[in-house]
Amino acid sequence: MDSLTLALLLEKVGAVLADWNDMLILGLNGNVSAAGADVVPNLNELYMHDAAATLVRDGVLVAAVEEERLNRIKKTTKFPGNAIRECLTIAGATPADVDAIGYYFPEDFFDDIFQQLYTDHPRVPTRYSREMIVERLRLDLGWEAPSEILHYVPHHLAHAMSTYYRSGMSEALVVVMDGAGERSCTTIYRSNGAELLEIASYPVSKSLGMFYLYGTRHLGYGFGDEYKVMGLAPYGDPSTYREVFSRLYSLGPNGTYELVPRGGVVYKMTSILREHGLQPRRRGEPFTQEHMDFAASVQETTEKIAMHVLSYWARCTGLRNLAFGGGVAHNSTLNGRILSSGLFDEVFIHPASHDAGSSEGAALVVARERGERAWPLPRLTSASLGPDLGDLDSLERTLKSWSPLVDVERPDDIVEATAHLLAAGEAIGWAHGRSEFGPRALGNRSILADARPKENQTRINQMVKKRESFRPFAPVVTAESGPDYFDLPETVGHHDFMSFVVQVRADRRELLGAVTHVDGSARVQVVTKETNPRFHRLVTRFGELTGTPVLLNTSFNNNAEPIVQSVEDVLASYLTTSLDVLVIEDFVVRRRTELPLALEDFTVGFRPVTKLVRRLARVSANEPDVPGVWHEIYLDYTAGPRATISAAMYDLLTHADGVTPLGRLGVELTGELLTELYGLWQERFVTVSPVEAEKESPWGV
């Protein structure tokens, strides 16, 4: 071979390797339904929840977005088309640049689910997942994706990959614990850095995730509300029902345990509790001490069984590092117990350990199979993986378009100005940078307040959350001051992501009244200047002004919506709550007028899932023969909210087109009608926007 031929060959090889190293892998989870258009009617909320997309380049996590942040449906099951689009935009890529797609369940498992659904709905055409995913990519993104680039990944392996390969550990015990994978509820792995080896699994009949869900439902809540039970538990005494709960499980040798037979837990739990006079709580009913004791027993039993499993496998393997994933790993009280147990030297919890995080794991499985990058990867230190708020010029133009409702200023030093506002007692909506991946607001889409006054807990709740009074708010503290305020165990816990409940130091509990739970605990976030410089500087400066570098930090959203994502979400959330001030990037925003009466210059639009209903109905039970007309608005997804509306509101909404200002619709805008409209905006049945040109999709879809 002559030198010229060799040079050309080496050039081609180099080009191939360069392309290989720049390989883009897309990870997905969620089902194949579009918002407002289920594949089959009334699709169960447990099917393919927490939809998300993740983009990995050369093993490096480039972007990760939950679909709920974009379609504004909490814990959405819908296909993550919006999330895919945002991931590609962040990466500066187009659909054609994607080399492979990882999906978070095996193909036959997914198709078996569809086959069961088709049996129950014989009029629905029989189609299967690969065809439908490819079709969804075409409809949502204009992407004619070849079906062979789609790779299916075992569910627990996807969880394990995301939590282990983001832990920064070499040798580790890797435990995935959730409601259910294909056949398992818990899977145990060990890893030496070179490989991830499954060593044990527990069948779905022993699911701690489902056990906790049954307890959650007994308390009048539903799927996705488990964290509320965790917040209620410290108010209760687990000994009240300890003997009762002991009938629901037994611990065996070698980390084994038994629950009552699958499908029987909920009935057994209900029947046993009924024997003791505790009926299931109905949603909306007040909580009694018995309910609190019950919640404490659910939490205690879950911890006892989980620690039984973890203790055995820690001893059996001799491994001193734990990477813990799956939905159960979001039980931060359990995580705190693991941390303080001394079983491990280091514990890592992925910030998105629920099913959204398995989209990343699916991408990593495909990337690993293709030989990308040296493994393991560096530890994940930031969850700021979603879309940002755009450039400052665009942001300023958007804020100006809302000028009938808000005043905007741009201080010389936004952190200094915000620290002084917080020190003066203001409750602030705080939005900057890229949004967080996972259920926690970690300083980029947060509501912030002084952590010291106990009344701030009630105040923030009344202003924004409208949630149960027993649920605690979390503190954020600087890394430099964390040990001065919180008992942080010697075990390395990586408190970046609010994953662990720890004890507030006894001498600081009265001081930190707004963030100390009834049992003296707190789900603390420790912020460093390396991972979030602006947020770290804010907490530091607040500490310099007040002597206490601790803030109350809760997610920026009201009770009707997911955490805010876009500038429009941020403004809507601020304007429909009682927060004192909004700080968005370098701007301070304040309301300038009473809202309901100032909406006539704005447009009203509908979400894709918004539906209006008008039909004949009885006027009242006392006048069964007198006909009337009944009007309703609802959001068309599983367990979506509904509201009765006035005839005048129905008339207004049938005229609204999202373009014409309310004042020009030809409908009389009374104060009463505008107040009703404002309420619908608060509950996110409708959208309110300034008059502006429609935006186009970057790919013309």
XYZ file of C-alpha atoms in Angstrom:
701
model
C 0.000 0.000 0.000
C 1.535 3.339 -1.044
C 1.657 6.328 1.303
C -1.131 8.202 -0.510
C -3.537 5.247 -0.270
C -2.664 4.781 3.403
C -3.251 8.470 4.103
C -6.656 8.373 2.401
C -7.596 5.227 4.337
C -6.563 6.776 7.648
C -8.567 9.884 6.793
C -11.679 7.778 6.178
C -11.147 5.803 9.399
C -10.718 9.063 11.310
C -13.944 10.413 9.855
C -15.813 7.236 10.826
C -14.416 7.357 14.364
C -15.299 11.039 14.652
C -18.869 10.277 13.618
C -18.939 7.338 16.035
C -17.734 9.433 18.943
C -20.357 12.053 18.144
C -23.177 9.527 18.120
C -26.516 10.852 19.371
C -28.690 8.445 21.339
C -32.244 9.398 22.273
C -33.857 7.770 25.317
C -37.649 7.695 25.694
C -40.355 6.693 28.087
C -44.106 7.207 27.992
C -46.809 5.667 25.846
C -47.730 6.402 22.247
C -50.831 8.529 22.861
C -50.983 12.186 21.942
C -52.446 14.677 24.422
C -56.223 14.430 24.184
C -56.104 11.317 21.983
C -55.501 8.070 23.875
C -54.678 4.979 21.841
C -57.581 3.328 23.631
C -60.297 5.136 25.622
C -59.623 5.932 29.296
C -56.091 4.566 29.351
C -55.065 3.745 32.930
C -52.794 6.318 34.598
C -50.364 3.552 35.601
C -49.554 2.757 31.963
C -46.238 4.347 30.976
C -46.312 7.305 33.357
C -43.692 10.071 33.816
C -43.056 10.481 30.090
C -39.657 11.993 29.265
C -36.915 12.253 26.671
C -33.154 12.243 27.189
C -30.359 12.902 24.703
C -26.893 11.384 25.157
C -23.886 12.287 23.004
C -20.778 10.110 23.350
C -22.073 8.938 26.737
C -22.474 12.524 27.940
C -25.932 13.615 29.083
C -26.793 16.609 26.880
C -30.449 17.187 27.747
C -33.281 15.614 29.714
C -36.860 16.888 29.851
C -40.081 15.543 31.318
C -43.049 15.873 28.986
C -45.247 17.185 31.816
C -43.241 20.426 31.887
C -44.267 21.067 28.282
C -47.783 19.661 27.881
C -48.580 20.844 31.443
C -50.218 17.565 32.523
C -48.840 16.272 35.840
C -47.096 12.887 35.595
C -48.260 12.649 32.004
C -48.297 9.311 30.214
C -48.407 10.906 26.760
C -45.777 10.425 24.077
C -42.868 12.801 24.813
C -42.881 14.557 21.444
C -42.443 18.011 22.968
C -39.621 16.739 25.167
C -37.838 15.225 22.153
C -38.080 18.535 20.319
C -36.613 20.438 23.269
C -33.762 17.946 23.705
C -32.799 18.300 20.055
C -32.988 22.083 20.246
C -30.683 22.115 23.281
C -28.219 19.887 21.418
C -28.387 21.997 18.257
C -29.506 18.879 16.400
C -32.364 17.783 14.176
C -34.194 14.442 14.156
C -32.030 13.277 11.251
C -28.951 13.536 13.493
C -30.223 10.870 15.902
C -28.425 7.547 15.439
C -30.463 5.343 17.773
C -33.409 5.414 20.162
C -33.628 3.523 23.445
C -37.068 2.748 24.863
C -37.528 1.846 28.535
C -39.456 -1.468 28.316
C -39.019 -4.613 26.189
C -40.973 -4.707 22.952
C -42.895 -7.891 23.737
C -43.914 -6.544 27.158
C -45.241 -3.321 25.649
C -47.065 -5.197 22.887
C -48.617 -7.629 25.374
C -50.123 -4.645 27.195
C -51.592 -3.371 23.946
C -52.989 -6.808 23.141
C -54.836 -6.833 26.468
C -56.160 -3.339 25.780
C -57.352 -4.332 22.309
C -59.224 -7.267 23.830
C -61.120 -4.833 26.058
C -61.695 -2.402 23.160
C -62.483 -4.532 20.082
C -63.315 -1.516 17.897
C -59.791 -0.108 18.234
C -57.551 -1.233 15.323
C -54.832 -3.676 16.359
C -51.402 -2.050 16.076
C -48.200 -2.468 18.036
C -45.569 -0.330 19.641
C -42.827 -0.104 17.019
C -45.219 0.996 14.303
C -46.966 3.460 16.607
C -43.756 5.020 17.971
C -42.484 5.571 14.433
C -45.838 7.094 13.487
C -45.803 9.349 16.549
C -42.328 10.607 15.612
C -43.627 11.445 12.147
C -46.759 13.214 13.383
C -45.096 15.140 16.221
C -41.761 15.965 14.625
C -42.050 15.355 10.895
C -39.404 12.671 11.373
C -39.478 9.673 9.050
C -37.480 7.539 11.474
C -36.463 4.063 10.262
C -37.918 1.498 12.652
C -34.593 -0.314 13.032
C -33.065 2.557 15.026
C -35.532 1.809 17.839
C -34.074 -0.416 20.598
C -36.081 -1.731 23.545
C -34.457 -2.038 26.985
C -35.521 -4.012 30.105
C -37.126 -1.596 32.539
C -35.049 -2.252 35.642
C -31.855 -2.303 33.612
C -32.744 1.197 32.384
C -33.222 2.346 35.993
C -29.986 0.671 37.069
C -27.959 2.219 34.261
C -29.156 5.737 35.028
C -28.485 5.537 38.758
C -25.217 3.582 38.658
C -23.500 5.202 35.706
C -24.310 8.667 37.082
C -23.076 7.818 40.598
C -19.370 8.209 39.882
C -18.786 4.927 41.717
C -16.708 2.016 40.516
C -17.653 -0.949 42.690
C -21.215 -0.651 43.954
C -24.351 -2.447 45.006
C -27.066 -1.263 42.620
C -30.666 -1.672 43.773
C -33.764 -0.818 41.736
C -37.021 -0.774 43.697
C -40.313 0.392 42.177
C -43.908 -0.586 41.523
C -43.139 -3.074 38.778
C -40.891 -3.810 35.866
C -41.682 -6.632 33.448
C -41.770 -9.352 36.106
C -39.887 -7.844 39.044
C -40.490 -5.140 41.617
C -36.910 -5.123 42.922
C -33.700 -6.082 41.153
C -30.253 -6.341 42.732
C -27.075 -5.755 40.723
C -23.405 -5.538 41.506
C -20.875 -3.651 39.443
C -17.125 -3.361 39.294
C -17.148 -0.573 36.725
C -16.662 -2.910 33.778
C -20.068 -4.594 33.924
C -23.436 -4.486 35.642
C -24.362 -7.986 36.818
C -27.863 -8.911 37.992
C -27.618 -11.143 41.066
C -31.212 -11.310 42.357
C -34.745 -10.116 41.750
C -38.038 -10.062 43.627
C -41.362 -10.779 41.867
C -44.049 -8.136 41.392
C -46.156 -9.863 44.052
C -43.708 -8.425 46.611
C -43.813 -4.862 45.324
C -43.100 -2.248 47.977
C -44.054 0.421 45.473
C -47.528 -1.071 45.093
C -47.782 -1.670 48.848
C -47.177 2.034 49.456
C -49.668 2.941 46.717
C -52.341 0.789 48.393
C -51.719 2.665 51.628
C -51.864 5.952 49.739
C -55.247 5.067 48.252
C -56.588 4.059 51.659
C -55.881 7.634 52.742
C -57.974 9.089 49.916
C -55.101 9.853 47.574
C -54.099 8.355 44.253
C -51.145 7.367 42.157
C -48.430 10.002 42.372
C -49.505 11.177 45.840
C -47.232 8.863 47.811
C -45.056 11.789 48.897
C -48.070 13.244 50.731
C -48.312 10.106 52.856
C -44.598 10.397 53.606
C -45.210 13.976 54.799
C -48.166 12.918 56.950
C -46.365 9.991 58.606
C -44.318 11.988 61.178
C -47.566 13.211 62.751
C -48.553 9.637 63.552
C -47.572 6.866 65.936
C -46.659 3.680 64.033
C -47.137 1.522 67.125
C -50.911 2.039 66.911
C -51.225 -0.282 63.909
C -47.923 -2.137 64.146
C -49.573 -5.422 65.081
C -52.141 -4.945 62.314
C -49.470 -4.344 59.683
C -47.450 -7.314 60.912
C -50.174 -9.516 59.393
C -49.433 -8.096 55.930
C -45.831 -9.293 55.604
C -43.169 -11.624 56.972
C -39.383 -11.384 56.796
C -37.393 -14.444 55.765
C -33.740 -15.450 55.586
C -31.261 -14.112 53.024
C -33.110 -10.869 52.404
C -36.379 -12.560 51.478
C -39.841 -11.473 52.544
C -43.457 -12.185 51.755
C -46.470 -9.949 51.289
C -49.995 -11.320 51.145
C -50.643 -12.722 47.642
C -50.569 -10.246 44.783
C -53.899 -8.518 44.358
C -54.751 -9.272 47.960
C -52.776 -6.584 49.747
C -55.329 -3.851 49.243
C -58.239 -6.066 50.261
C -56.391 -7.548 53.215
C -55.314 -4.097 54.340
C -58.856 -2.750 54.039
C -60.469 -5.692 55.820
C -57.962 -5.734 58.691
C -58.257 -1.995 59.218
C -62.032 -2.210 59.096
C -61.816 -4.718 61.944
C -60.074 -1.991 63.937
C -62.638 0.659 63.059
C -60.580 2.557 60.468
C -62.490 3.067 57.248
C -60.760 4.343 54.092
C -60.623 8.133 54.028
C -62.544 9.822 51.235
C -60.799 12.545 49.284
C -61.520 15.914 50.857
C -62.374 14.571 54.301
C -60.330 15.894 57.247
C -57.431 13.845 58.553
C -57.857 12.225 61.949
C -55.143 10.991 64.278
C -55.996 7.469 63.138
C -55.154 8.441 59.561
C -51.846 9.880 60.711
C -51.053 6.709 62.656
C -51.920 4.676 59.584
C -49.550 6.747 57.424
C -46.806 6.248 60.012
C -47.352 2.483 59.830
C -47.197 2.445 56.026
C -43.893 4.320 56.160
C -42.454 2.203 58.979
C -43.372 -1.071 57.272
C -41.876 0.050 53.960
C -38.653 1.074 55.690
C -38.451 -2.168 57.663
C -38.796 -4.380 54.585
C -36.493 -2.250 52.430
C -33.786 -2.196 55.112
C -34.118 -5.973 55.493
C -33.376 -6.365 51.780
C -30.557 -3.819 51.669
C -28.878 -5.096 54.833
C -28.665 -8.623 53.511
C -27.251 -7.701 50.123
C -24.761 -5.286 51.648
C -23.466 -8.101 53.884
C -23.654 -10.727 51.162
C -21.679 -8.750 48.590
C -19.437 -6.831 50.951
C -20.011 -3.749 48.798
C -19.872 -0.430 50.653
C -21.321 1.829 47.953
C -25.011 1.944 47.055
C -26.656 3.313 43.905
C -30.399 3.267 44.611
C -32.971 3.765 41.834
C -36.612 3.291 40.900
C -39.671 5.088 42.221
C -39.189 3.876 45.805
C -35.851 5.722 45.820
C -37.838 8.975 45.907
C -38.912 8.080 49.454
C -36.502 10.521 51.049
C -37.359 9.393 54.585
C -36.267 5.856 53.698
C -33.161 7.294 52.045
C -32.319 9.177 55.222
C -32.556 5.962 57.191
C -30.256 4.206 54.706
C -27.781 7.059 55.049
C -27.739 6.936 58.844
C -27.665 3.115 59.048
C -23.910 2.825 58.517
C -24.414 0.055 55.957
C -22.644 2.039 53.257
C -19.803 4.507 52.873
C -21.539 6.302 50.008
C -25.116 6.441 48.689
C -26.231 7.950 45.380
C -29.831 8.698 44.390
C -30.502 9.895 40.844
C -32.517 13.163 40.828
C -34.999 11.486 38.444
C -35.097 8.001 39.930
C -38.753 7.613 38.923
C -39.638 6.401 35.429
C -38.601 9.674 33.778
C -35.004 8.824 34.646
C -35.262 5.471 32.915
C -35.310 7.359 29.608
C -31.691 8.252 30.325
C -30.949 4.679 31.348
C -32.401 3.362 28.092
C -30.145 5.712 26.125
C -27.121 4.636 28.175
C -27.839 0.944 27.557
C -27.852 1.560 23.801
C -24.742 3.741 24.048
C -22.904 1.064 26.015
C -23.906 -1.657 23.566
C -22.381 0.467 20.806
C -19.109 0.773 22.674
C -19.308 4.478 23.421
C -16.988 6.165 25.934
C -15.045 4.802 28.882
C -17.206 3.663 31.787
C -18.163 4.496 34.501
C -19.038 8.139 33.931
C -18.355 11.086 36.257
C -20.911 11.630 39.025
C -23.940 13.699 38.087
C -23.726 16.934 40.088
C -26.415 19.043 38.422
C -29.995 18.301 37.408
C -30.174 21.467 35.264
C -30.685 19.543 32.044
C -33.829 21.058 30.532
C -34.567 24.104 28.361
C -33.494 27.566 29.442
C -35.539 30.779 29.362
C -34.004 32.190 26.195
C -31.704 35.149 25.695
C -32.189 38.310 27.741
C -33.333 40.435 24.791
C -36.133 37.997 23.924
C -37.061 37.722 27.579
C -37.258 41.496 27.929
C -39.532 41.729 24.876
C -41.824 39.076 26.341
C -41.995 40.844 29.684
C -42.843 44.130 27.946
C -45.743 42.445 26.156
C -47.242 41.816 29.619
C -46.761 45.453 30.672
C -50.487 46.135 31.269
C -50.197 43.695 34.183
C -46.621 44.014 35.459
C -43.822 46.464 36.147
C -40.332 45.310 35.206
C -36.951 46.538 36.376
C -33.401 45.356 35.766
C -31.144 45.949 38.793
C -27.388 46.239 38.421
C -26.916 43.110 40.558
C -29.880 40.733 40.490
C -28.520 38.478 43.235
C -27.890 41.397 45.573
C -31.359 42.807 44.914
C -33.031 39.421 45.452
C -31.137 38.740 48.678
C -32.365 42.057 50.089
C -35.953 41.259 49.048
C -35.776 37.896 50.806
C -34.192 39.427 53.895
C -37.066 41.927 53.964
C -39.547 39.045 54.146
C -40.702 38.856 50.532
C -41.812 35.526 49.031
C -40.257 35.232 45.601
C -40.745 33.243 42.437
C -37.205 32.562 41.167
C -36.482 31.341 37.633
C -33.175 31.233 35.810
C -31.112 28.985 33.586
C -32.031 25.491 32.485
C -34.891 23.709 34.219
C -34.313 20.745 36.499
C -34.793 17.103 35.506
C -36.792 15.318 38.177
C -39.551 16.243 40.629
C -37.515 18.682 42.756
C -36.971 22.388 42.193
C -33.294 22.871 42.972
C -32.831 26.583 42.468
C -33.739 27.164 38.828
C -37.549 27.001 39.028
C -38.133 27.691 42.730
C -40.272 29.621 45.171
C -37.988 31.077 47.839
C -38.571 32.629 51.250
C -36.861 33.150 54.585
C -36.562 29.755 56.308
C -36.719 31.227 59.803
C -40.280 32.480 60.527
C -42.549 29.517 61.211
C -45.472 31.468 59.763
C -43.797 31.370 56.345
C -44.897 27.750 55.994
C -48.555 28.768 56.266
C -47.965 31.939 54.270
C -46.432 30.202 51.247
C -49.152 27.584 51.384
C -51.888 30.222 51.286
C -50.107 32.260 48.615
C -49.396 29.503 46.164
C -49.726 25.872 47.005
C -53.198 25.577 48.558
C -51.998 22.203 49.767
C -52.347 20.184 52.966
C -50.958 22.003 55.995
C -49.049 18.940 57.202
C -46.691 18.861 54.227
C -43.297 20.384 55.016
C -41.228 22.759 52.923
C -37.588 21.977 52.226
C -34.524 24.044 53.124
C -31.541 24.874 50.956
C -28.217 25.615 52.637
C -24.736 26.353 51.334
C -22.222 23.516 51.423
C -20.006 25.585 53.690
C -22.743 25.939 56.338
C -24.652 22.657 55.990
C -23.143 20.890 59.038
C -23.840 23.952 61.200
C -27.592 23.569 60.747
C -28.234 19.909 59.890
C -27.034 16.556 61.216
C -25.464 15.212 58.038
C -24.433 11.556 58.531
C -20.837 10.475 57.967
C -21.982 8.373 55.028
C -21.485 10.407 51.859
C -24.974 11.239 50.619
C -24.627 13.878 47.892
C -27.342 16.244 49.076
C -27.459 18.176 45.773
C -30.891 16.796 44.838
C -33.037 16.864 48.029
C -32.923 13.072 48.159
C -32.460 12.562 51.918
C -34.423 13.495 55.022
C -32.024 14.340 57.848
C -32.402 15.859 61.288
C -32.199 19.588 61.846
C -29.676 20.225 64.608
C -31.543 20.459 67.915
C -30.207 23.944 68.609
C -31.383 25.181 65.177
C -34.930 23.818 65.026
C -36.622 26.814 66.572
C -34.573 29.133 64.360
C -35.551 27.276 61.163
C -39.260 27.239 61.925
C -40.498 27.318 58.317
C -38.572 24.215 57.200
C -38.371 22.005 60.307
C -40.933 19.201 60.229
C -42.882 18.070 63.281
C -40.292 15.353 64.033
C -37.337 17.733 63.740
C -36.436 16.569 60.239
C -35.912 18.284 56.898
C -35.373 17.195 53.293
C -32.317 19.328 52.791
C -30.622 20.559 49.636
C -26.951 21.495 49.874
C -25.884 23.883 47.110
C -22.290 24.418 46.002
C -20.749 27.251 44.042
C -19.509 24.747 41.449
C -22.906 23.242 40.602
C -25.139 26.341 40.727
C -23.059 29.518 41.138
C -25.922 32.031 41.028
C -28.091 30.130 43.497
C -25.134 29.510 45.825
C -24.298 33.211 45.765
C -27.914 34.100 46.579
C -28.079 31.804 49.630
C -24.648 33.020 50.734
C -25.600 36.688 50.423
C -28.879 36.084 52.267
C -26.809 34.542 55.055
C -24.546 37.579 55.170
C -27.581 39.850 55.524
C -29.432 37.749 58.117
C -26.839 35.549 59.782
C -28.584 32.396 58.495
C -27.548 30.993 55.068
C -30.704 28.874 54.763
C -33.734 29.516 52.542
C -37.101 27.836 52.152
C -37.092 26.291 48.672
C -40.175 24.773 47.074
C -41.161 24.117 43.489
C -42.440 27.016 41.395
C -45.991 25.958 40.545
C -49.461 26.035 41.993
C -51.482 22.940 42.860
C -53.038 22.688 39.379
C -49.864 22.389 37.331
C -46.401 20.840 37.066
C -43.303 22.913 37.831
C -43.042 25.908 35.508
C -40.853 25.573 32.439
C -41.177 28.506 30.035
C -41.312 32.275 30.478
C -45.061 32.078 29.835
C -45.473 29.401 32.530
C -43.494 31.509 34.983
C -45.615 34.609 34.350
C -48.895 32.681 34.522
C -47.918 31.085 37.821
C -46.810 34.391 39.317
C -49.891 36.293 38.140
C -52.339 33.667 39.419
C -50.795 33.378 42.892
C -50.097 35.873 45.664
C -46.311 35.728 45.488
C -44.813 39.102 46.317
C -42.194 39.331 43.587
C -41.005 37.447 40.510
C -37.294 37.305 39.726
C -36.675 35.885 36.258
C -33.090 35.868 35.056
C -31.874 39.480 35.495
C -35.328 41.058 35.887
C -37.509 41.881 38.880
C -41.235 41.741 38.073
C -44.129 43.057 40.173
C -47.892 43.192 39.582
C -49.179 46.626 38.696
C -52.940 46.187 38.801
C -55.807 44.057 40.032
C -55.830 41.160 37.618
C -59.405 40.107 36.883
C -60.362 43.603 35.747
C -57.251 44.039 33.587
C -57.679 41.016 31.331
C -59.789 42.618 28.613
C -56.707 43.531 26.548
C -55.463 39.926 26.579
C -56.427 36.861 24.592
C -57.869 33.639 25.963
C -56.940 30.312 24.447
C -57.445 26.623 25.066
C -55.019 23.872 25.854
C -55.121 20.899 23.440
C -56.922 18.896 26.141
C -59.521 21.553 27.066
C -63.137 20.607 26.311
C -66.407 22.526 26.676
C -69.737 20.807 27.358
C -73.277 22.190 27.077
C -76.300 19.984 27.609
C -79.810 19.875 29.015
C -80.145 19.003 32.679
C -82.613 19.313 35.530
C -82.587 22.694 37.218
C -82.731 21.042 40.648
C -83.811 17.871 42.401
C -86.826 19.765 43.747
C -87.985 20.613 40.216
C -87.329 17.423 38.209
C -89.643 18.427 35.351
C -88.117 21.864 34.789
C -85.439 21.699 32.081
C -82.267 23.737 32.274
C -78.908 24.000 30.574
C -75.705 22.825 32.202
C -72.233 24.048 31.184
C -68.893 22.469 32.034
C -65.226 22.775 31.158
C -62.812 19.886 31.639
C -59.331 18.680 30.744
C -59.493 15.521 28.667
C -56.975 13.133 30.221
C -57.145 10.426 32.881
C -58.329 11.964 36.169
C -58.350 15.415 34.541
C -60.195 18.153 36.479
C -63.695 19.428 35.704
C -65.534 22.620 36.607
C -69.071 23.888 36.149
C -69.167 27.284 34.440
C -71.822 29.946 33.945
C -73.759 30.357 30.714
C -72.040 33.711 30.218
C -68.626 32.068 30.563
C -69.609 29.367 28.091
C -70.618 32.099 25.647
C -67.330 33.944 26.192
C -65.222 30.825 25.679
C -67.036 29.825 22.502
C -66.098 33.231 21.079
C -62.484 33.144 22.309
C -59.971 32.255 19.605
C -56.587 32.874 21.238
C -55.988 35.841 18.919
C -58.696 38.453 19.499
C -58.496 40.451 22.767
C -61.332 39.764 25.180
C -62.568 43.334 24.892
C -63.226 42.855 21.168
C -65.159 39.582 21.317
C -68.535 41.301 21.487
C -69.288 39.793 24.901
C -70.184 41.956 27.908
C -67.226 41.707 30.305
C -68.713 42.172 33.747
C -66.536 42.110 36.834
C -68.182 38.842 37.840
C -67.373 37.246 34.478
C -63.731 38.382 34.563
C -63.369 37.011 38.089
C -64.744 33.659 36.922
C -62.319 33.690 34.003
C -59.414 34.439 36.336
C -60.394 31.380 38.392
C -60.312 29.185 35.281
C -56.861 30.562 34.472
C -55.695 29.778 38.016
C -56.824 26.179 37.559
C -55.170 26.065 34.094
C -58.350 25.269 32.170
C -57.527 28.163 29.838
C -54.481 30.183 28.833
C -54.183 33.960 28.916
C -51.685 35.717 26.655
C -50.786 39.141 25.286
C -51.761 39.790 21.684
C -48.874 38.578 19.540
C -48.094 36.656 16.369
C -48.220 32.885 16.494
C -44.886 31.135 16.837
C -43.795 28.537 14.290
C -42.276 25.143 15.046
C -38.550 24.981 14.244
C -39.295 22.111 11.822
C -42.553 23.464 10.439
C -44.670 20.840 12.187
